[in-house]
mmCIF file with all atom_site columns, C-alpha atoms in Angstrom:
data_model
loop_
_atom_site.group_PDB
_atom_site.id
_atom_site.type_symbol
_atom_site.label_atom_id
_atom_site.label_alt_id
_atom_site.label_comp_id
_atom_site.label_asym_id
_atom_site.label_entity_id
_atom_site.label_seq_id
_atom_site.pdbx_PDB_ins_code
_atom_site.Cartn_x
_atom_site.Cartn_y
_atom_site.Cartn_z
_atom_site.occupancy
_atom_site.B_iso_or_equiv
_atom_site.pdbx_formal_charge
_atom_site.auth_seq_id
_atom_site.auth_comp_id
_atom_site.auth_asym_id
_atom_site.auth_atom_id
_atom_site.pdbx_PDB_model_num
ATOM 1   C CA . MET A 1 1   ? 253.620 266.098 276.570 1.00 48.00 ? 189 MET A CA 1
ATOM 2   C CA . GLY A 1 2   ? 253.759 262.657 278.008 1.00 51.00 ? 190 GLY A CA 1
ATOM 3   C CA . ASN A 1 3   ? 249.964 262.357 278.057 1.00 54.00 ? 191 ASN A CA 1
ATOM 4   C CA . LYS A 1 4   ? 249.006 263.405 274.728 1.00 55.00 ? 192 LYS A CA 1
ATOM 5   C CA . SER A 1 5   ? 245.277 262.965 273.203 1.00 53.00 ? 193 SER A CA 1
ATOM 6   C CA . LYS A 1 6   ? 244.813 260.364 270.327 1.00 58.00 ? 194 LYS A CA 1
ATOM 7   C CA . PHE A 1 7   ? 241.841 262.105 269.307 1.00 55.00 ? 195 PHE A CA 1
ATOM 8   C CA . ARG A 1 8   ? 240.778 264.849 267.441 1.00 56.00 ? 196 ARG A CA 1
ATOM 9   C CA . HIS A 1 9   ? 241.061 268.258 268.635 1.00 56.00 ? 197 HIS A CA 1
ATOM 10  C CA . SER A 1 10  ? 238.255 270.977 268.529 1.00 56.00 ? 198 SER A CA 1
ATOM 11  C CA . LYS A 1 11  ? 238.683 274.624 268.865 1.00 58.00 ? 199 LYS A CA 1
ATOM 12  C CA . GLY A 1 12  ? 241.763 273.702 271.087 1.00 52.00 ? 200 GLY A CA 1
ATOM 13  C CA . LYS A 1 13  ? 239.605 271.291 273.182 1.00 60.00 ? 201 LYS A CA 1
ATOM 14  C CA . ASN A 1 14  ? 240.020 267.408 273.675 1.00 66.00 ? 202 ASN A CA 1
ATOM 15  C CA . LEU A 1 15  ? 237.498 265.215 272.712 1.00 64.00 ? 203 LEU A CA 1
ATOM 16  C CA . GLU A 1 16  ? 236.477 261.771 274.778 1.00 70.00 ? 204 GLU A CA 1
ATOM 17  C CA . LYS A 1 17  ? 236.389 259.064 273.199 1.00 68.00 ? 205 LYS A CA 1
ATOM 18  C CA . ARG A 1 18  ? 232.795 258.298 274.233 1.00 70.00 ? 206 ARG A CA 1
ATOM 19  C CA . LEU A 1 19  ? 232.036 261.506 271.859 1.00 72.00 ? 207 LEU A CA 1
ATOM 20  C CA . LEU A 1 20  ? 233.383 260.393 268.814 1.00 71.00 ? 208 LEU A CA 1
ATOM 21  C CA . ILE A 1 21  ? 231.316 258.736 266.398 1.00 70.00 ? 209 ILE A CA 1
ATOM 22  C CA . PRO A 1 22  ? 232.686 255.950 264.337 1.00 70.00 ? 210 PRO A CA 1
ATOM 23  C CA . VAL A 1 23  ? 232.516 257.033 260.480 1.00 72.00 ? 211 VAL A CA 1
ATOM 24  C CA . LYS A 1 24  ? 231.707 253.427 258.610 1.00 70.00 ? 212 LYS A CA 1
ATOM 25  C CA . PRO A 1 25  ? 230.080 253.555 255.069 1.00 69.00 ? 213 PRO A CA 1
ATOM 26  C CA . ASN A 1 26  ? 226.974 252.313 254.911 1.00 71.00 ? 214 ASN A CA 1
ATOM 27  C CA . ARG A 1 27  ? 227.318 249.940 252.231 1.00 72.00 ? 215 ARG A CA 1
ATOM 28  C CA . LYS A 1 28  ? 230.414 248.071 250.925 1.00 72.00 ? 216 LYS A CA 1
ATOM 29  C CA . ILE A 1 29  ? 232.251 249.804 248.487 1.00 69.00 ? 217 ILE A CA 1
ATOM 30  C CA . LYS A 1 30  ? 232.205 247.249 245.216 1.00 69.00 ? 218 LYS A CA 1
ATOM 31  C CA . GLU A 1 31  ? 235.768 247.141 243.744 1.00 71.00 ? 219 GLU A CA 1
ATOM 32  C CA . GLU A 1 32  ? 235.335 247.882 240.055 1.00 75.00 ? 220 GLU A CA 1
ATOM 33  C CA . LYS A 1 33  ? 237.476 244.411 238.543 1.00 85.00 ? 221 LYS A CA 1
ATOM 34  C CA . ASN A 1 34  ? 238.317 244.573 234.815 1.00 89.00 ? 222 ASN A CA 1
ATOM 35  C CA . GLU A 1 35  ? 238.036 241.846 232.908 1.00 90.00 ? 223 GLU A CA 1
ATOM 36  C CA . THR A 1 36  ? 240.014 240.146 230.456 1.00 91.00 ? 224 THR A CA 1
ATOM 37  C CA . VAL A 1 37  ? 239.489 239.231 227.120 1.00 90.00 ? 225 VAL A CA 1
ATOM 38  C CA . THR A 1 38  ? 241.184 236.635 225.021 1.00 92.00 ? 226 THR A CA 1
ATOM 39  C CA . ARG A 1 39  ? 240.849 235.506 221.191 1.00 92.00 ? 227 ARG A CA 1
ATOM 40  C CA . ARG A 1 40  ? 242.958 232.955 219.685 1.00 95.00 ? 228 ARG A CA 1
ATOM 41  C CA . PHE A 1 41  ? 242.760 232.817 215.987 1.00 96.00 ? 229 PHE A CA 1
ATOM 42  C CA . TYR A 1 42  ? 244.308 229.987 214.304 1.00 96.00 ? 230 TYR A CA 1
ATOM 43  C CA . LEU A 1 43  ? 245.937 230.533 211.105 1.00 95.00 ? 231 LEU A CA 1
ATOM 44  C CA . SER A 1 44  ? 247.284 227.333 210.297 1.00 94.00 ? 232 SER A CA 1
ATOM 45  C CA . ASP A 1 45  ? 248.440 223.899 212.208 1.00 91.00 ? 233 ASP A CA 1
ATOM 46  C CA . SER A 1 46  ? 251.843 225.662 213.587 1.00 92.00 ? 234 SER A CA 1
ATOM 47  C CA . ASP A 1 47  ? 250.820 229.237 213.331 1.00 94.00 ? 235 ASP A CA 1
ATOM 48  C CA . ARG A 1 48  ? 248.359 231.509 215.800 1.00 96.00 ? 236 ARG A CA 1
ATOM 49  C CA . ILE A 1 49  ? 247.631 234.881 216.779 1.00 96.00 ? 237 ILE A CA 1
ATOM 50  C CA . ILE A 1 50  ? 246.403 235.540 219.988 1.00 95.00 ? 238 ILE A CA 1
ATOM 51  C CA . TYR A 1 51  ? 244.569 238.924 221.192 1.00 93.00 ? 239 TYR A CA 1
ATOM 52  C CA . SER A 1 52  ? 244.225 239.288 225.374 1.00 94.00 ? 240 SER A CA 1
ATOM 53  C CA . TYR A 1 53  ? 243.040 242.813 226.575 1.00 93.00 ? 241 TYR A CA 1
ATOM 54  C CA . GLU A 1 54  ? 241.382 244.316 229.537 1.00 93.00 ? 242 GLU A CA 1
ATOM 55  C CA . ILE A 1 55  ? 238.458 245.782 229.667 1.00 91.00 ? 243 ILE A CA 1
ATOM 56  C CA . ASP A 1 56  ? 236.434 247.826 232.306 1.00 91.00 ? 244 ASP A CA 1
ATOM 57  C CA . GLN A 1 57  ? 232.475 247.703 233.281 1.00 88.00 ? 245 GLN A CA 1
ATOM 58  C CA . LYS A 1 58  ? 231.616 249.695 230.570 1.00 88.00 ? 246 LYS A CA 1
ATOM 59  C CA . GLY A 1 59  ? 233.519 248.005 228.007 1.00 86.00 ? 247 GLY A CA 1
ATOM 60  C CA . VAL A 1 60  ? 236.713 250.263 227.444 1.00 89.00 ? 248 VAL A CA 1
ATOM 61  C CA . ILE A 1 61  ? 239.839 248.935 226.876 1.00 91.00 ? 249 ILE A CA 1
ATOM 62  C CA . GLN A 1 62  ? 241.818 249.593 229.730 1.00 93.00 ? 250 GLN A CA 1
ATOM 63  C CA . LYS A 1 63  ? 245.180 247.523 228.906 1.00 94.00 ? 251 LYS A CA 1
ATOM 64  C CA . VAL A 1 64  ? 246.809 245.354 226.060 1.00 95.00 ? 252 VAL A CA 1
ATOM 65  C CA . VAL A 1 65  ? 247.404 242.446 228.162 1.00 96.00 ? 253 VAL A CA 1
ATOM 66  C CA . ASP A 1 66  ? 248.959 240.214 225.057 1.00 95.00 ? 254 ASP A CA 1
ATOM 67  C CA . VAL A 1 67  ? 248.845 240.793 221.289 1.00 96.00 ? 255 VAL A CA 1
ATOM 68  C CA . SER A 1 68  ? 251.213 237.718 220.201 1.00 96.00 ? 256 SER A CA 1
ATOM 69  C CA . TYR A 1 69  ? 252.408 235.308 217.279 1.00 96.00 ? 257 TYR A CA 1
ATOM 70  C CA . ASP A 1 70  ? 253.023 231.910 218.157 1.00 96.00 ? 258 ASP A CA 1
ATOM 71  C CA . ILE A 1 71  ? 254.564 229.154 216.035 1.00 95.00 ? 259 ILE A CA 1
ATOM 72  C CA . ASN A 1 72  ? 254.253 225.434 216.961 1.00 93.00 ? 260 ASN A CA 1
ATOM 73  C CA . ILE A 1 73  ? 257.541 223.539 216.645 1.00 92.00 ? 261 ILE A CA 1
ATOM 74  C CA . ASN A 1 74  ? 257.660 219.793 217.719 1.00 89.00 ? 262 ASN A CA 1
ATOM 75  C CA . GLY A 1 75  ? 253.933 220.140 219.520 1.00 89.00 ? 263 GLY A CA 1
ATOM 76  C CA . LYS A 1 76  ? 255.009 223.281 221.450 1.00 92.00 ? 264 LYS A CA 1
ATOM 77  C CA . TRP A 1 77  ? 253.515 226.449 221.113 1.00 94.00 ? 265 TRP A CA 1
ATOM 78  C CA . ILE A 1 78  ? 256.186 229.359 221.280 1.00 96.00 ? 266 ILE A CA 1
ATOM 79  C CA . THR A 1 79  ? 255.346 233.162 221.330 1.00 97.00 ? 267 THR A CA 1
ATOM 80  C CA . ILE A 1 80  ? 257.970 234.626 219.037 1.00 95.00 ? 268 ILE A CA 1
ATOM 81  C CA . MET A 1 81  ? 256.983 238.051 219.972 1.00 96.00 ? 269 MET A CA 1
ATOM 82  C CA . ARG A 1 82  ? 254.517 239.906 221.379 1.00 96.00 ? 270 ARG A CA 1
ATOM 83  C CA . TYR A 1 83  ? 252.757 243.740 222.738 1.00 97.00 ? 271 TYR A CA 1
ATOM 84  C CA . ASP A 1 84  ? 251.543 244.478 226.159 1.00 95.00 ? 272 ASP A CA 1
ATOM 85  C CA . SER A 1 85  ? 250.976 247.660 228.214 1.00 94.00 ? 273 SER A CA 1
ATOM 86  C CA . LYS A 1 86  ? 252.115 246.252 231.060 1.00 91.00 ? 274 LYS A CA 1
ATOM 87  C CA . HIS A 1 87  ? 254.228 249.471 232.281 1.00 88.00 ? 275 HIS A CA 1
ATOM 88  C CA . GLY A 1 88  ? 251.671 252.034 231.031 1.00 91.00 ? 276 GLY A CA 1
ATOM 89  C CA . PHE A 1 89  ? 252.844 252.210 227.206 1.00 93.00 ? 277 PHE A CA 1
ATOM 90  C CA . LEU A 1 90  ? 253.120 249.834 224.558 1.00 95.00 ? 278 LEU A CA 1
ATOM 91  C CA . HIS A 1 91  ? 256.040 247.734 224.051 1.00 95.00 ? 279 HIS A CA 1
ATOM 92  C CA . ARG A 1 92  ? 257.146 244.824 221.943 1.00 96.00 ? 280 ARG A CA 1
ATOM 93  C CA . HIS A 1 93  ? 259.040 241.711 223.125 1.00 96.00 ? 281 HIS A CA 1
ATOM 94  C CA . MET A 1 94  ? 260.980 239.317 220.682 1.00 95.00 ? 282 MET A CA 1
ATOM 95  C CA . ARG A 1 95  ? 262.129 235.778 221.576 1.00 96.00 ? 283 ARG A CA 1
ATOM 96  C CA . VAL A 1 96  ? 265.958 235.390 221.152 1.00 96.00 ? 284 VAL A CA 1
ATOM 97  C CA . SER A 1 97  ? 265.648 232.252 219.978 1.00 95.00 ? 285 SER A CA 1
ATOM 98  C CA . LEU A 1 98  ? 264.479 228.633 220.097 1.00 93.00 ? 286 LEU A CA 1
ATOM 99  C CA . ASP A 1 99  ? 267.271 227.449 222.176 1.00 94.00 ? 287 ASP A CA 1
ATOM 100 C CA . ASN A 1 100 ? 267.073 230.877 224.373 1.00 94.00 ? 288 ASN A CA 1
ATOM 101 C CA . PRO A 1 101 ? 263.623 231.832 225.821 1.00 93.00 ? 289 PRO A CA 1
ATOM 102 C CA . SER A 1 102 ? 264.397 235.019 227.439 1.00 94.00 ? 290 SER A CA 1
ATOM 103 C CA . ASP A 1 103 ? 263.370 237.872 225.196 1.00 91.00 ? 291 ASP A CA 1
ATOM 104 C CA . THR A 1 104 ? 264.119 241.495 224.355 1.00 87.00 ? 292 THR A CA 1
ATOM 105 C CA . PRO A 1 105 ? 261.593 244.277 225.297 1.00 91.00 ? 293 PRO A CA 1
ATOM 106 C CA . THR A 1 106 ? 261.705 247.697 222.909 1.00 93.00 ? 294 THR A CA 1
ATOM 107 C CA . THR A 1 107 ? 259.644 250.534 221.935 1.00 92.00 ? 295 THR A CA 1
ATOM 108 C CA . ILE A 1 108 ? 261.599 251.318 219.024 1.00 92.00 ? 296 ILE A CA 1
ATOM 109 C CA . GLY A 1 109 ? 259.313 251.527 215.830 1.00 92.00 ? 297 GLY A CA 1
ATOM 110 C CA . VAL A 1 110 ? 256.071 251.102 218.740 1.00 94.00 ? 298 VAL A CA 1
ATOM 111 C CA . ARG A 1 111 ? 253.328 253.841 219.036 1.00 94.00 ? 299 ARG A CA 1
ATOM 112 C CA . LYS A 1 112 ? 253.962 255.800 221.609 1.00 90.00 ? 300 LYS A CA 1
ATOM 113 C CA . ARG A 1 113 ? 250.873 258.220 221.455 1.00 91.00 ? 301 ARG A CA 1
ATOM 114 C CA . GLY A 1 114 ? 247.117 257.305 221.825 1.00 93.00 ? 302 GLY A CA 1
ATOM 115 C CA . LYS A 1 115 ? 244.934 254.972 224.355 1.00 93.00 ? 303 LYS A CA 1
ATOM 116 C CA . PRO A 1 116 ? 245.278 251.471 225.412 1.00 94.00 ? 304 PRO A CA 1
ATOM 117 C CA . HIS A 1 117 ? 242.154 251.084 222.437 1.00 92.00 ? 305 HIS A CA 1
ATOM 118 C CA . SER A 1 118 ? 244.366 252.328 219.674 1.00 94.00 ? 306 SER A CA 1
ATOM 119 C CA . TRP A 1 119 ? 247.345 250.345 220.895 1.00 96.00 ? 307 TRP A CA 1
ATOM 120 C CA . LEU A 1 120 ? 245.362 247.385 220.376 1.00 94.00 ? 308 LEU A CA 1
ATOM 121 C CA . THR A 1 121 ? 244.629 248.320 216.898 1.00 93.00 ? 309 THR A CA 1
ATOM 122 C CA . TRP A 1 122 ? 247.871 249.055 215.829 1.00 95.00 ? 310 TRP A CA 1
ATOM 123 C CA . ALA A 1 123 ? 249.905 246.104 217.807 1.00 95.00 ? 311 ALA A CA 1
ATOM 124 C CA . ARG A 1 124 ? 247.251 244.107 215.247 1.00 93.00 ? 312 ARG A CA 1
ATOM 125 C CA . LYS A 1 125 ? 247.583 245.715 212.465 1.00 93.00 ? 313 LYS A CA 1
ATOM 126 C CA . ASP A 1 126 ? 251.735 245.449 213.012 1.00 95.00 ? 314 ASP A CA 1
ATOM 127 C CA . VAL A 1 127 ? 251.437 241.747 213.608 1.00 93.00 ? 315 VAL A CA 1
ATOM 128 C CA . SER A 1 128 ? 248.937 241.242 210.568 1.00 91.00 ? 316 SER A CA 1
ATOM 129 C CA . LYS A 1 129 ? 251.642 242.758 208.520 1.00 92.00 ? 317 LYS A CA 1
ATOM 130 C CA . ASN A 1 130 ? 255.189 242.011 209.804 1.00 93.00 ? 318 ASN A CA 1
ATOM 131 C CA . PHE A 1 131 ? 254.520 238.322 211.005 1.00 91.00 ? 319 PHE A CA 1
ATOM 132 C CA . LEU A 1 132 ? 256.432 236.886 208.162 1.00 89.00 ? 320 LEU A CA 1
ATOM 133 C CA . ASN A 1 133 ? 259.617 238.906 209.200 1.00 92.00 ? 321 ASN A CA 1
ATOM 134 C CA . TYR A 1 134 ? 258.909 238.430 212.963 1.00 93.00 ? 322 TYR A CA 1
ATOM 135 C CA . ARG A 1 135 ? 259.164 234.359 211.661 1.00 93.00 ? 323 ARG A CA 1
ATOM 136 C CA . THR A 1 136 ? 262.066 234.720 209.285 1.00 92.00 ? 324 THR A CA 1
ATOM 137 C CA . GLY A 1 137 ? 264.102 236.548 211.937 1.00 93.00 ? 325 GLY A CA 1
ATOM 138 C CA . PHE A 1 138 ? 263.087 233.931 214.859 1.00 94.00 ? 326 PHE A CA 1
ATOM 139 C CA . PHE A 1 139 ? 264.020 231.072 212.389 1.00 94.00 ? 327 PHE A CA 1
ATOM 140 C CA . LYS A 1 140 ? 267.115 232.892 211.472 1.00 93.00 ? 328 LYS A CA 1
ATOM 141 C CA . ARG A 1 141 ? 268.399 233.470 215.089 1.00 93.00 ? 329 ARG A CA 1
ATOM 142 C CA . SER A 1 142 ? 267.428 230.032 215.894 1.00 93.00 ? 330 SER A CA 1
ATOM 143 C CA . LYS A 1 143 ? 270.120 228.714 212.838 1.00 91.00 ? 331 LYS A CA 1
ATOM 144 C CA . ILE A 1 144 ? 266.998 226.549 211.746 1.00 87.00 ? 332 ILE A CA 1
ATOM 145 C CA . ARG A 1 145 ? 265.314 226.073 208.386 1.00 81.00 ? 333 ARG A CA 1
ATOM 146 C CA . ASP A 1 146 ? 261.801 227.971 207.670 1.00 74.00 ? 334 ASP A CA 1
ATOM 147 C CA . LEU A 1 147 ? 259.671 225.281 205.681 1.00 66.00 ? 335 LEU A CA 1
ATOM 148 C CA . TYR A 1 148 ? 257.708 228.608 204.487 1.00 69.00 ? 336 TYR A CA 1
ATOM 149 C CA . MET B 2 1   ? 247.131 225.940 197.916 1.00 80.00 ? 287 MET B CA 1
ATOM 150 C CA . GLY B 2 2   ? 250.581 226.017 199.952 1.00 85.00 ? 288 GLY B CA 1
ATOM 151 C CA . LYS B 2 3   ? 251.061 226.370 203.929 1.00 85.00 ? 289 LYS B CA 1
ATOM 152 C CA . ALA B 2 4   ? 252.340 229.814 203.200 1.00 85.00 ? 290 ALA B CA 1
ATOM 153 C CA . LYS B 2 5   ? 249.505 231.030 201.239 1.00 90.00 ? 291 LYS B CA 1
ATOM 154 C CA . GLN B 2 6   ? 246.896 229.606 203.475 1.00 92.00 ? 292 GLN B CA 1
ATOM 155 C CA . LEU B 2 7   ? 248.453 231.436 206.292 1.00 91.00 ? 293 LEU B CA 1
ATOM 156 C CA . GLU B 2 8   ? 248.245 234.769 204.156 1.00 90.00 ? 294 GLU B CA 1
ATOM 157 C CA . LYS B 2 9   ? 245.067 234.676 203.484 1.00 94.00 ? 295 LYS B CA 1
ATOM 158 C CA . ASN B 2 10  ? 244.117 233.492 206.904 1.00 95.00 ? 296 ASN B CA 1
ATOM 159 C CA . ILE B 2 11  ? 245.697 236.764 208.857 1.00 93.00 ? 297 ILE B CA 1
ATOM 160 C CA . LYS B 2 12  ? 243.735 238.847 206.406 1.00 92.00 ? 298 LYS B CA 1
ATOM 161 C CA . LEU B 2 13  ? 240.740 237.151 207.435 1.00 95.00 ? 299 LEU B CA 1
ATOM 162 C CA . SER B 2 14  ? 241.332 236.808 210.965 1.00 94.00 ? 300 SER B CA 1
ATOM 163 C CA . GLU B 2 15  ? 242.615 240.803 211.227 1.00 91.00 ? 301 GLU B CA 1
ATOM 164 C CA . LYS B 2 16  ? 239.010 241.651 209.531 1.00 92.00 ? 302 LYS B CA 1
ATOM 165 C CA . LEU B 2 17  ? 237.315 239.129 211.990 1.00 94.00 ? 303 LEU B CA 1
ATOM 166 C CA . ALA B 2 18  ? 238.810 240.560 214.913 1.00 91.00 ? 304 ALA B CA 1
ATOM 167 C CA . GLU B 2 19  ? 237.876 244.261 213.775 1.00 90.00 ? 305 GLU B CA 1
ATOM 168 C CA . TYR B 2 20  ? 234.375 243.014 213.518 1.00 92.00 ? 306 TYR B CA 1
ATOM 169 C CA . ILE B 2 21  ? 234.442 241.331 217.365 1.00 90.00 ? 307 ILE B CA 1
ATOM 170 C CA . ALA B 2 22  ? 236.529 244.705 218.443 1.00 84.00 ? 308 ALA B CA 1
ATOM 171 C CA . SER B 2 23  ? 233.593 247.027 217.150 1.00 85.00 ? 309 SER B CA 1
ATOM 172 C CA . THR B 2 24  ? 230.952 244.543 218.017 1.00 88.00 ? 310 THR B CA 1
ATOM 173 C CA . PRO B 2 25  ? 231.457 242.698 221.089 1.00 85.00 ? 311 PRO B CA 1
ATOM 174 C CA . SER B 2 26  ? 227.888 241.693 221.696 1.00 87.00 ? 312 SER B CA 1
ATOM 175 C CA . ALA B 2 27  ? 228.405 239.590 218.472 1.00 88.00 ? 313 ALA B CA 1
ATOM 176 C CA . VAL B 2 28  ? 230.274 237.268 220.134 1.00 88.00 ? 314 VAL B CA 1
ATOM 177 C CA . LYS B 2 29  ? 228.976 237.210 223.761 1.00 85.00 ? 315 LYS B CA 1
ATOM 178 C CA . ASN B 2 30  ? 227.525 233.953 223.385 1.00 87.00 ? 316 ASN B CA 1
ATOM 179 C CA . ILE B 2 31  ? 230.858 232.466 222.473 1.00 88.00 ? 317 ILE B CA 1
ATOM 180 C CA . PRO B 2 32  ? 232.634 230.400 225.308 1.00 83.00 ? 318 PRO B CA 1
ATOM 181 C CA . ALA B 2 33  ? 236.059 232.305 226.641 1.00 79.00 ? 319 ALA B CA 1
ATOM 182 C CA . GLY B 2 34  ? 238.919 230.897 225.517 1.00 82.00 ? 320 GLY B CA 1
ATOM 183 C CA . ALA B 2 35  ? 237.326 229.092 222.273 1.00 89.00 ? 321 ALA B CA 1
ATOM 184 C CA . SER B 2 36  ? 239.531 229.365 219.447 1.00 94.00 ? 322 SER B CA 1
ATOM 185 C CA . PHE B 2 37  ? 238.578 230.599 215.990 1.00 96.00 ? 323 PHE B CA 1
ATOM 186 C CA . VAL B 2 38  ? 239.310 229.729 213.015 1.00 97.00 ? 324 VAL B CA 1
ATOM 187 C CA . VAL B 2 39  ? 238.368 231.799 210.013 1.00 97.00 ? 325 VAL B CA 1
ATOM 188 C CA . PHE B 2 40  ? 235.947 230.357 206.494 1.00 97.00 ? 326 PHE B CA 1
ATOM 189 C CA . SER B 2 41  ? 235.516 232.379 203.447 1.00 96.00 ? 327 SER B CA 1
ATOM 190 C CA . SER B 2 42  ? 232.766 233.597 201.895 1.00 93.00 ? 328 SER B CA 1
ATOM 191 C CA . LYS B 2 43  ? 234.248 232.721 198.284 1.00 92.00 ? 329 LYS B CA 1
ATOM 192 C CA . ASP B 2 44  ? 237.562 230.941 198.673 1.00 95.00 ? 330 ASP B CA 1
ATOM 193 C CA . GLU B 2 45  ? 236.421 227.108 199.077 1.00 95.00 ? 331 GLU B CA 1
ATOM 194 C CA . GLU B 2 46  ? 240.102 225.619 198.645 1.00 96.00 ? 332 GLU B CA 1
ATOM 195 C CA . LEU B 2 47  ? 241.129 227.753 201.798 1.00 96.00 ? 333 LEU B CA 1
ATOM 196 C CA . ASN B 2 48  ? 237.854 226.590 203.192 1.00 96.00 ? 334 ASN B CA 1
ATOM 197 C CA . LYS B 2 49  ? 238.954 222.889 202.516 1.00 96.00 ? 335 LYS B CA 1
ATOM 198 C CA . LEU B 2 50  ? 242.131 223.226 204.230 1.00 96.00 ? 336 LEU B CA 1
ATOM 199 C CA . ASN B 2 51  ? 240.568 225.185 207.404 1.00 96.00 ? 337 ASN B CA 1
ATOM 200 C CA . SER B 2 52  ? 238.034 222.310 207.945 1.00 96.00 ? 338 SER B CA 1
ATOM 201 C CA . LYS B 2 53  ? 241.059 220.354 208.555 1.00 95.00 ? 339 LYS B CA 1
ATOM 202 C CA . LEU B 2 54  ? 242.566 222.693 210.708 1.00 95.00 ? 340 LEU B CA 1
ATOM 203 C CA . VAL B 2 55  ? 239.197 222.820 212.563 1.00 96.00 ? 341 VAL B CA 1
ATOM 204 C CA . VAL B 2 56  ? 239.348 218.758 213.021 1.00 95.00 ? 342 VAL B CA 1
ATOM 205 C CA . SER B 2 57  ? 243.089 218.839 214.028 1.00 93.00 ? 343 SER B CA 1
ATOM 206 C CA . LEU B 2 58  ? 242.471 221.424 216.971 1.00 93.00 ? 344 LEU B CA 1
ATOM 207 C CA . LYS B 2 59  ? 239.431 219.730 218.168 1.00 93.00 ? 345 LYS B CA 1
ATOM 208 C CA . SER B 2 60  ? 241.345 216.599 218.069 1.00 92.00 ? 346 SER B CA 1
ATOM 209 C CA . GLU B 2 61  ? 243.584 218.192 220.970 1.00 89.00 ? 347 GLU B CA 1
ATOM 210 C CA . GLY B 2 62  ? 240.697 219.099 222.955 1.00 90.00 ? 348 GLY B CA 1
ATOM 211 C CA . LYS B 2 63  ? 240.299 222.682 221.944 1.00 91.00 ? 349 LYS B CA 1
ATOM 212 C CA . LYS B 2 64  ? 236.646 224.817 221.765 1.00 92.00 ? 350 LYS B CA 1
ATOM 213 C CA . VAL B 2 65  ? 236.552 225.642 218.099 1.00 95.00 ? 351 VAL B CA 1
ATOM 214 C CA . VAL B 2 66  ? 234.200 228.339 216.548 1.00 96.00 ? 352 VAL B CA 1
ATOM 215 C CA . LYS B 2 67  ? 234.160 228.439 213.331 1.00 96.00 ? 353 LYS B CA 1
ATOM 216 C CA . ALA B 2 68  ? 233.501 231.972 211.718 1.00 96.00 ? 354 ALA B CA 1
ATOM 217 C CA . THR B 2 69  ? 232.500 232.383 208.521 1.00 96.00 ? 355 THR B CA 1
ATOM 218 C CA . GLU B 2 70  ? 232.618 235.372 206.373 1.00 95.00 ? 356 GLU B CA 1
ATOM 219 C CA . GLU B 2 71  ? 228.906 236.368 205.384 1.00 94.00 ? 357 GLU B CA 1
ATOM 220 C CA . LYS B 2 72  ? 228.319 239.026 202.211 1.00 89.00 ? 358 LYS B CA 1
ATOM 221 C CA . ASN B 2 73  ? 225.852 240.624 204.273 1.00 86.00 ? 359 ASN B CA 1
ATOM 222 C CA . LYS B 2 74  ? 226.962 243.733 205.235 1.00 83.00 ? 360 LYS B CA 1
ATOM 223 C CA . LYS B 2 75  ? 224.966 244.192 208.272 1.00 85.00 ? 361 LYS B CA 1
ATOM 224 C CA . THR B 2 76  ? 226.253 240.668 209.915 1.00 88.00 ? 362 THR B CA 1
ATOM 225 C CA . PRO B 2 77  ? 229.637 240.244 208.213 1.00 94.00 ? 363 PRO B CA 1
ATOM 226 C CA . TRP B 2 78  ? 230.268 237.479 210.056 1.00 95.00 ? 364 TRP B CA 1
ATOM 227 C CA . SER B 2 79  ? 228.318 234.008 211.378 1.00 94.00 ? 365 SER B CA 1
ATOM 228 C CA . PHE B 2 80  ? 229.629 231.777 214.196 1.00 95.00 ? 366 PHE B CA 1
ATOM 229 C CA . SER B 2 81  ? 229.153 228.175 215.298 1.00 93.00 ? 367 SER B CA 1
ATOM 230 C CA . LEU B 2 82  ? 230.256 226.014 217.294 1.00 91.00 ? 368 LEU B CA 1
ATOM 231 C CA . ALA B 2 83  ? 232.625 223.227 215.617 1.00 87.00 ? 369 ALA B CA 1
ATOM 232 C CA . ILE B 2 84  ? 231.058 220.098 216.896 1.00 76.00 ? 370 ILE B CA 1
#
């Protein structure tokens, strides 16, 4: 029992090591790496929207990395809300306030069906439609007056 | 034109541009990675003046800025140029 062979058994017989042929691939298998595409759109000197997504070799969107709305306060860009699909589904992160950088992830009111491509379109449209509400909410939570 | 109006107009144009870029990625293949887009309208001169100032301020921060101009041509609805 103690001297058990480490090699493949064939029809109950032990094969000797010298008879075994090592299996090696003829060529290196290329790992397909996704590419991250980032686009920044400046709306004013203190507002911008960033779209970032991963595409595969065929150009198909595989992941929403970031769809965010940023504002510039005192020369510093702050993301007040963003979408990503890090865990395989789309969710929204809202920054608590200016003093509190932590965010609250949620899927409430966020598109659940579909694929990364449709999530990106949905998130983009949501930011375009609701950025003023997100902005107002952030300023209220931060207890500062919005100039817009 | 106030900042809120500029913002509202720019977000509409940016949405159009983003849709175009997503559907025609080859249109921006020569644009450097990490460039910042500023949109220009085909008809709103007032907005374009404000956005020109925006380009200048972004460039002064050392950013690579791409001017995306809305065209009346349906086949090529946007033209791109690197702000120098």
